[in-house]
PDB file of C-alpha atoms in Angstrom:
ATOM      1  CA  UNK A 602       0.000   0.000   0.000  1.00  0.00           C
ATOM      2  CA  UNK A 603       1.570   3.399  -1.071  1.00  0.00           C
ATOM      3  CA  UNK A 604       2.352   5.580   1.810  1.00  0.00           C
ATOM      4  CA  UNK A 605       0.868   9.491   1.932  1.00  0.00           C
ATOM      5  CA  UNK A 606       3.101  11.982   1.998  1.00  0.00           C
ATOM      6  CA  UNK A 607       5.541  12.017   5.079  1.00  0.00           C
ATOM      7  CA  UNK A 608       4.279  14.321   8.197  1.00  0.00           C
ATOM      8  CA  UNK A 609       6.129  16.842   9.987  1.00  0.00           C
ATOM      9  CA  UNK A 610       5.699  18.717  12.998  1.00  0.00           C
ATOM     10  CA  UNK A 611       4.309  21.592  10.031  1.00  0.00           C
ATOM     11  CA  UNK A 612       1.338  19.777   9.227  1.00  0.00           C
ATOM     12  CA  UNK A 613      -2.389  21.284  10.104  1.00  0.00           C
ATOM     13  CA  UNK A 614      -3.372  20.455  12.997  1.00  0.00           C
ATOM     14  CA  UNK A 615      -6.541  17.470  11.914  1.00  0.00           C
ATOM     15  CA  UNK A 616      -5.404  16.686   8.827  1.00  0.00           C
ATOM     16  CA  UNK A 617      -7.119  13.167   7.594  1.00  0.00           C
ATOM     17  CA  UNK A 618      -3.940  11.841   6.470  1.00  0.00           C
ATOM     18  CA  UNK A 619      -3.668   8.704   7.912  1.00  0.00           C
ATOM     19  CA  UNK A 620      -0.990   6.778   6.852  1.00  0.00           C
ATOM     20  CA  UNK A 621       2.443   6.666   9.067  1.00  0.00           C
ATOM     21  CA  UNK A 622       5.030   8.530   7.083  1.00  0.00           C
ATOM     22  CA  UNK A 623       7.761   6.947   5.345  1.00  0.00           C
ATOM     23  CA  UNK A 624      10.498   8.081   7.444  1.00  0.00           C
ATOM     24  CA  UNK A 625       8.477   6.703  10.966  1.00  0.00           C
ATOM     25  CA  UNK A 626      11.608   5.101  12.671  1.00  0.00           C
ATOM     26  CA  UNK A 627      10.319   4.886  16.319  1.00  0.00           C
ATOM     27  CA  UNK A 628       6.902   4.772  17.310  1.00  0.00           C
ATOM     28  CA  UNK A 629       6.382   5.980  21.256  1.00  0.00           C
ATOM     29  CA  UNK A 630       3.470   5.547  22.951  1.00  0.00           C
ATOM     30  CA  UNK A 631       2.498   8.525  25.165  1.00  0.00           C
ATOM     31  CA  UNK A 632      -0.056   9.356  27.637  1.00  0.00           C
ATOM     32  CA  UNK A 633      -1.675  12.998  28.478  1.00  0.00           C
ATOM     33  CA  UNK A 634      -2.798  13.333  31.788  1.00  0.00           C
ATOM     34  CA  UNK A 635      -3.622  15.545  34.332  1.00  0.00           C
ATOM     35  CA  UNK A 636      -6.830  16.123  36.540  1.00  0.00           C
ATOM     36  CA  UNK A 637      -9.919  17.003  35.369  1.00  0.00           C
ATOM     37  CA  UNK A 638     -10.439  20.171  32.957  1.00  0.00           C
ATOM     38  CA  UNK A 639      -6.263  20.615  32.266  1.00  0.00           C
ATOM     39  CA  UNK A 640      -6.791  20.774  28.995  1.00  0.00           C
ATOM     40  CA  UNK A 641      -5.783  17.358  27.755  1.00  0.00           C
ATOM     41  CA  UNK A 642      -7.900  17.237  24.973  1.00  0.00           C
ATOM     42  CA  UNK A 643      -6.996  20.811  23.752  1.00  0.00           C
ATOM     43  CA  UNK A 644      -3.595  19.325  23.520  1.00  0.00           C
ATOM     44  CA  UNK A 645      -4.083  16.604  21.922  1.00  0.00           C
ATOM     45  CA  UNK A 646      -6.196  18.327  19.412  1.00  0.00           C
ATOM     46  CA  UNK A 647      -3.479  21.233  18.901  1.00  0.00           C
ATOM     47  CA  UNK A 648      -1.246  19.039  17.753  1.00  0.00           C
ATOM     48  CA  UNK A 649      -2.638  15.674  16.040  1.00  0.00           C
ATOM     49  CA  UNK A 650      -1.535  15.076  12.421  1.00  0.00           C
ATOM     50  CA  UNK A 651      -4.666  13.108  12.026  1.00  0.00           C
ATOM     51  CA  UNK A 652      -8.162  13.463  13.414  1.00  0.00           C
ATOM     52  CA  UNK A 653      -7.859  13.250  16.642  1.00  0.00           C
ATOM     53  CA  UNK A 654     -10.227  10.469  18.517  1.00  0.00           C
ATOM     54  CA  UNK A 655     -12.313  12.308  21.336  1.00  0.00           C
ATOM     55  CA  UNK A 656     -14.925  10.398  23.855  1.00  0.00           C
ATOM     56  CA  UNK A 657     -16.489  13.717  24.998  1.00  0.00           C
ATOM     57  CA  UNK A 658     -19.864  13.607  26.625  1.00  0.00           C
ATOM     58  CA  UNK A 659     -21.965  16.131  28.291  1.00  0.00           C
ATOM     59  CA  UNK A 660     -21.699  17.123  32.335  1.00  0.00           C
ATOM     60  CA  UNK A 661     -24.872  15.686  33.803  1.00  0.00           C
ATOM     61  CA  UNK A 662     -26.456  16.339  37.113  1.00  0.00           C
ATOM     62  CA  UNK A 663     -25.826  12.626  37.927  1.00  0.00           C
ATOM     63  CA  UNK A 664     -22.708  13.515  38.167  1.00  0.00           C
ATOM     64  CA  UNK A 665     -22.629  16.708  39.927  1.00  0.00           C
ATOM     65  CA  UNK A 666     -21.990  14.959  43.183  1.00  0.00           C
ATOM     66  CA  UNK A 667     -18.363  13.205  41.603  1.00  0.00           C
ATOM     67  CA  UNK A 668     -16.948  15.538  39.202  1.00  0.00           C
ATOM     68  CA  UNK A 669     -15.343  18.248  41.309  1.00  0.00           C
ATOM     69  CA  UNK A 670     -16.310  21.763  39.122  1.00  0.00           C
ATOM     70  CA  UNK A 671     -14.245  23.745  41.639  1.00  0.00           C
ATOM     71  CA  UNK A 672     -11.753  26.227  38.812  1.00  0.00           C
ATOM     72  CA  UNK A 673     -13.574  24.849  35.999  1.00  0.00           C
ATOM     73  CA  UNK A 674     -17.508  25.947  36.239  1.00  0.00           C
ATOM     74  CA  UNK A 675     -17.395  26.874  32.474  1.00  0.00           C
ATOM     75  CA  UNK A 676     -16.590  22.787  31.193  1.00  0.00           C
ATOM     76  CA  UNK A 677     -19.556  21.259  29.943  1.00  0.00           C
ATOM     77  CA  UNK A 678     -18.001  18.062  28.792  1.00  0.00           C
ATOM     78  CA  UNK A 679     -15.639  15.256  30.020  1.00  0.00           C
ATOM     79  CA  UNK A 680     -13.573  12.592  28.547  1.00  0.00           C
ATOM     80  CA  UNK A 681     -15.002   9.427  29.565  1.00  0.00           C
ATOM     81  CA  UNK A 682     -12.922   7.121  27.889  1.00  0.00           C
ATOM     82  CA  UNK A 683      -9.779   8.403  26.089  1.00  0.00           C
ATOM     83  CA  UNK A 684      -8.353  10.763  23.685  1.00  0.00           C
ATOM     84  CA  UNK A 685      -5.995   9.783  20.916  1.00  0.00           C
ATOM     85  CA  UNK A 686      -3.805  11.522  18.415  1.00  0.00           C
ATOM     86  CA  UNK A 687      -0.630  10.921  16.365  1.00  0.00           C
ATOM     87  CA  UNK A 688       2.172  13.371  15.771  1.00  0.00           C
ATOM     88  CA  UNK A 689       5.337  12.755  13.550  1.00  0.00           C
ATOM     89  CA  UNK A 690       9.005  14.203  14.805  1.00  0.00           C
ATOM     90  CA  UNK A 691      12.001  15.013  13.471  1.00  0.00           C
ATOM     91  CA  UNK A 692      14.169  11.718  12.904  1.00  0.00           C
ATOM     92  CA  UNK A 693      11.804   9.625  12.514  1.00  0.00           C
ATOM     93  CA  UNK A 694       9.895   9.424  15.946  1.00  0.00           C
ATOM     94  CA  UNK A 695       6.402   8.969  15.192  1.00  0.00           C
ATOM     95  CA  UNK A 696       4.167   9.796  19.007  1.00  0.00           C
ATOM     96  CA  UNK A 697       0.784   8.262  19.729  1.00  0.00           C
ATOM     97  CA  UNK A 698      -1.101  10.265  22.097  1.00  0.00           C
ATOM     98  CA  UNK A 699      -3.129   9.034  24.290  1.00  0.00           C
ATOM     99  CA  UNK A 700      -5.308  11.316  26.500  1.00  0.00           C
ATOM    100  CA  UNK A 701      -7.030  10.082  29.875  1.00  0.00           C
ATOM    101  CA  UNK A 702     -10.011  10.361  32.114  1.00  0.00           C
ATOM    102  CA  UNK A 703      -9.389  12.971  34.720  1.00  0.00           C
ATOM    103  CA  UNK A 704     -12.119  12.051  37.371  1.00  0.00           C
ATOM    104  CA  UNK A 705     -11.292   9.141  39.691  1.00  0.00           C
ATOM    105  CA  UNK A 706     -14.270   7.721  39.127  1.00  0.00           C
ATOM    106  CA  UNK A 707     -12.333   6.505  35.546  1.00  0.00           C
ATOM    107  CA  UNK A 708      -9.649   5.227  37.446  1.00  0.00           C
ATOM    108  CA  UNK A 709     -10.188   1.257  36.812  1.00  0.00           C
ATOM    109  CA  UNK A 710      -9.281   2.912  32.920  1.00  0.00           C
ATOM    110  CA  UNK A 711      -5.578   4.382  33.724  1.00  0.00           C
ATOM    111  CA  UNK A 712      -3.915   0.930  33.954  1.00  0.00           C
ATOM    112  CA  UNK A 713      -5.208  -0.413  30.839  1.00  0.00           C
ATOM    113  CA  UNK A 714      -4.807   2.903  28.714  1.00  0.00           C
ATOM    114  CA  UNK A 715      -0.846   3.149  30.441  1.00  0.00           C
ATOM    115  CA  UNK A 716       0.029  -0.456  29.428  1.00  0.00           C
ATOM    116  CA  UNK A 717       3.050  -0.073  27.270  1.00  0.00           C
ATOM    117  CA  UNK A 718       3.183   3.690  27.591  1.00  0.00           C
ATOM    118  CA  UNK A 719       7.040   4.722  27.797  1.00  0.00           C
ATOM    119  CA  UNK A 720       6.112   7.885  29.317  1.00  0.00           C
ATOM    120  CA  UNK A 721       3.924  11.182  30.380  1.00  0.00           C
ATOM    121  CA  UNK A 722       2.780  14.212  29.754  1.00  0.00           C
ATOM    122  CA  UNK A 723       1.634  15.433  32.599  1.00  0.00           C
ATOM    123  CA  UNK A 724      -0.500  18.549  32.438  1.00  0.00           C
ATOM    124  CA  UNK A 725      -1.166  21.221  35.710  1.00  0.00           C
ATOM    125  CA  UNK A 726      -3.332  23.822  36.209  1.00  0.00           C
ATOM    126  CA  UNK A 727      -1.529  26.727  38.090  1.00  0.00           C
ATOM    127  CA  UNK A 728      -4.544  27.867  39.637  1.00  0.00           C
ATOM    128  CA  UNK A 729      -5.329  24.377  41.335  1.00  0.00           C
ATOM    129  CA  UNK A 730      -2.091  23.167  41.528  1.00  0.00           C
ATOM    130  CA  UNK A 731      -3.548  20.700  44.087  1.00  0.00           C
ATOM    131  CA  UNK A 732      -6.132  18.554  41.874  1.00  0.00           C
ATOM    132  CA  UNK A 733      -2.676  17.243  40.367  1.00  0.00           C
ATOM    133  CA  UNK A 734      -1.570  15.267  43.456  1.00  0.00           C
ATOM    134  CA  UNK A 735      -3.420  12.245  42.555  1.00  0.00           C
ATOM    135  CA  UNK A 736      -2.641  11.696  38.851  1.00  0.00           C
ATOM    136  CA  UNK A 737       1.132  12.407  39.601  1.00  0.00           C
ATOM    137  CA  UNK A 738       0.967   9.912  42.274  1.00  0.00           C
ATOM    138  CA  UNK A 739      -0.610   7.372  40.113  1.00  0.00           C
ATOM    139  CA  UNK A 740       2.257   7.808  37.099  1.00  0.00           C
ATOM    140  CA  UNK A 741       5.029   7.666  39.511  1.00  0.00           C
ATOM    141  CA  UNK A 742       3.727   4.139  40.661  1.00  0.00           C
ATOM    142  CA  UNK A 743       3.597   3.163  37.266  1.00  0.00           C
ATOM    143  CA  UNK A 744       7.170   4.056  37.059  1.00  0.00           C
ATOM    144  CA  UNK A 745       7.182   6.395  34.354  1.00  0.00           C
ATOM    145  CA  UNK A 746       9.310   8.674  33.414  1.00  0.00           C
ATOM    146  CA  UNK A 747       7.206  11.930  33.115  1.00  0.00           C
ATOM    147  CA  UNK A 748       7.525  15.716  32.488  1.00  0.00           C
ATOM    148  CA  UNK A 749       4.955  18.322  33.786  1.00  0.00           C
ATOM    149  CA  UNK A 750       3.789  21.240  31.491  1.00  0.00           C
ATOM    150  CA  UNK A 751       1.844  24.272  33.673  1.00  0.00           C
ATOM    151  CA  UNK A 752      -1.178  24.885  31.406  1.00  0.00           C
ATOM    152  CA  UNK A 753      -1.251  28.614  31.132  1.00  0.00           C
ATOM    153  CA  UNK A 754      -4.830  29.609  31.231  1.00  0.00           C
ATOM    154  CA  UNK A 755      -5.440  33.346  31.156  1.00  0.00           C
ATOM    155  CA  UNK A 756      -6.382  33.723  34.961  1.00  0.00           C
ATOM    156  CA  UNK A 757      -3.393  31.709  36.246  1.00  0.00           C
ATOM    157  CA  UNK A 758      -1.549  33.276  38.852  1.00  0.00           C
ATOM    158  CA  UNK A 759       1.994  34.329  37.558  1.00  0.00           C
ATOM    159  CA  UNK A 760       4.165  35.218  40.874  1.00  0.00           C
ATOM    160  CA  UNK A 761       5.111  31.891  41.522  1.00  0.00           C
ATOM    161  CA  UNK A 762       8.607  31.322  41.085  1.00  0.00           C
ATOM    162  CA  UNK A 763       9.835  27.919  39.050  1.00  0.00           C
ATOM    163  CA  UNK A 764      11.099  26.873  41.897  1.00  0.00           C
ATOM    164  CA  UNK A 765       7.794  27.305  43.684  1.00  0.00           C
ATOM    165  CA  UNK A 766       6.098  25.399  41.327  1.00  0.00           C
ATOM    166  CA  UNK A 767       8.878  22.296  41.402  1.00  0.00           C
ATOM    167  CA  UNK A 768       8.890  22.649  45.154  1.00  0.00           C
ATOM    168  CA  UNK A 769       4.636  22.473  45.281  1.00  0.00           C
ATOM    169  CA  UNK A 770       4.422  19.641  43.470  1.00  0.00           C
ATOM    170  CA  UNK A 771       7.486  17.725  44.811  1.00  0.00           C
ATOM    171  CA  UNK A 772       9.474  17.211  41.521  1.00  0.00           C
ATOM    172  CA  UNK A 773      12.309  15.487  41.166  1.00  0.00           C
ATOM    173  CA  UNK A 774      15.616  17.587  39.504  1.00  0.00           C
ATOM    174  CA  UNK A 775      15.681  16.203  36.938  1.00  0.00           C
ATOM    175  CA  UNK A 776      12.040  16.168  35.863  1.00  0.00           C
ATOM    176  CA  UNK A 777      11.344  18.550  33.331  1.00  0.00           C
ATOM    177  CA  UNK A 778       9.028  21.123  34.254  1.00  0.00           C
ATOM    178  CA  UNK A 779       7.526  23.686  30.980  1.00  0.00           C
ATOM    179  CA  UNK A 780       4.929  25.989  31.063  1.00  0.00           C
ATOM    180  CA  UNK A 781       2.552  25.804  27.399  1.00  0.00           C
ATOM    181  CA  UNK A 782      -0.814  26.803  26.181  1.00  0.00           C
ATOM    182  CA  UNK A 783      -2.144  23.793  25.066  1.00  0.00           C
ATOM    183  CA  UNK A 784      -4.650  25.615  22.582  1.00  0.00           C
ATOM    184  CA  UNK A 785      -1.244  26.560  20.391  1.00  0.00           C
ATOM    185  CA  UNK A 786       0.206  23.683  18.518  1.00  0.00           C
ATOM    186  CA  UNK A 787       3.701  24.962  18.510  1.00  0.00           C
ATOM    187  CA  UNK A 788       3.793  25.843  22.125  1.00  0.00           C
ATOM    188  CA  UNK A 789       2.047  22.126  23.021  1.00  0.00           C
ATOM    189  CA  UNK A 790       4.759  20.515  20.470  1.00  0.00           C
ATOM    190  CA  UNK A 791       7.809  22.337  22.848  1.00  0.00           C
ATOM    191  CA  UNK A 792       5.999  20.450  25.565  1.00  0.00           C
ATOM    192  CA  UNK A 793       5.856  16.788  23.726  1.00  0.00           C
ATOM    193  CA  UNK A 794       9.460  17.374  22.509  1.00  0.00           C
ATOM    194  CA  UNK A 795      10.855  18.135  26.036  1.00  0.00           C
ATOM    195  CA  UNK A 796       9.204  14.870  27.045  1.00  0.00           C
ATOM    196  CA  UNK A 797      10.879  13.252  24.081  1.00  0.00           C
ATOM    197  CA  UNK A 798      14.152  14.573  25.281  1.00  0.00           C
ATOM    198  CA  UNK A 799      13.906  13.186  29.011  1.00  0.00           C
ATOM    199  CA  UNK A 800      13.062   9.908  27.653  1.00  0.00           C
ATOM    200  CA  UNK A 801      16.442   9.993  25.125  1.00  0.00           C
ATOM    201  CA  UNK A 802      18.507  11.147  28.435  1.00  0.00           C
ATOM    202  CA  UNK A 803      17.193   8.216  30.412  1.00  0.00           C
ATOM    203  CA  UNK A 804      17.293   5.689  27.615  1.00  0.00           C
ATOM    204  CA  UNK A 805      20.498   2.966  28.297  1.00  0.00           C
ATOM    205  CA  UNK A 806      22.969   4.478  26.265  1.00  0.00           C
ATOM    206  CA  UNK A 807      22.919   1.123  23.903  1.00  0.00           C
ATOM    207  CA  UNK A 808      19.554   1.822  23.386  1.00  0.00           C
ATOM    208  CA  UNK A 809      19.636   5.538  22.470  1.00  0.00           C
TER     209      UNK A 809
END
């Protein structure tokens, strides 16, 4: 079957091209997490050479008394399932996105949508820096390697300090920690790639 034309990190956002390029190389299997309302599916969206898969559904008042609304009163929707989307890279590295539930009432879903994952994008919410606790605790006892990306929505505080932020949610040195607006496909790529990079760091050097 004759392959499209290759993707780059230039193509439109939602294009309908499906097939893998020809220069795919390594194909990386990703998730995008964060709590509920980061903006996971924004991301995912920004950036997807494809058409991005979405399981949105509607808020109900079923589950008013489960979904925490606190920061996010304007979200109408939820992910109830997952998010997917596909993004080629220079040399060759071809990422799968995969975008999770943020609610822990999906939580039986995170071990089945992490399986073979070889790391995470892990998205915060400045303004609620503490609705992030949970789904960094549950990627750390996955064991993997991750890098957190502050969402920058336009009411976000902005007097904390880097080294606020690292300290507040506990990070290790050497995680990377990026800020990005996840509605701007270049800034959301800077956020993937610096993923990429930790994963390349902490590869076995026979394996790089």
């Amino acid at each position: 079957m004759a392959s499209a034309t290759s993707s780059t990190v230039d193509a439109q956002p939602g294009d309908t091209d499906i097939h893998l390029p020809d220069t795919a190389r390594d194909l990386v299997k990703i998730l995008v997490t964060g709590p509920f309302g980061v903006g996971k599916t924004t991301l995912i969206g920004s950036v997807s050479e494809i058409r991005p898969l979405h399981t949105e559904e509607m808020l109900t008042e079923a589950s008013a008394p489960v979904d925490d609304l606190a920061g996010v009163r304007d979200k109408s929707t939820t992910t109830v399932a997952i998010d997917f989307g596909r993004i080629s890279l220079p040399g060759g590295i071809v990422l799968y996105l995969f975008g999770t539930p943020g609610q822990e009432r999906f939580r039986p879903l995170w071990d089945d949508i992490a399986y073979g994952a070889l790391g995470a994008l892990v998205l915060v919410d400045a303004r609620r820096i503490d609705a992030s606790f949970d789904v960094l605790g549950l990627v750390e006892e996955t064991g993997l390697p991750y890098a957190v990306a502050f969402n920058t929505f336009p009411d976000a505080p902005r007097h904390h300090t880097p080294e606020q932020l690292r300290a507040a949610l506990d990070l290790e040195p050497t995680t990377p920690m990026v800020t990005c607006d996840a509605r701007e496909a270049g800034s959301s790529i800077d956020s993937l790639l610096a993923l990429v990079q930790h994963l390349i760091d902490h590869r076995p050097a026979e394996h790089r």
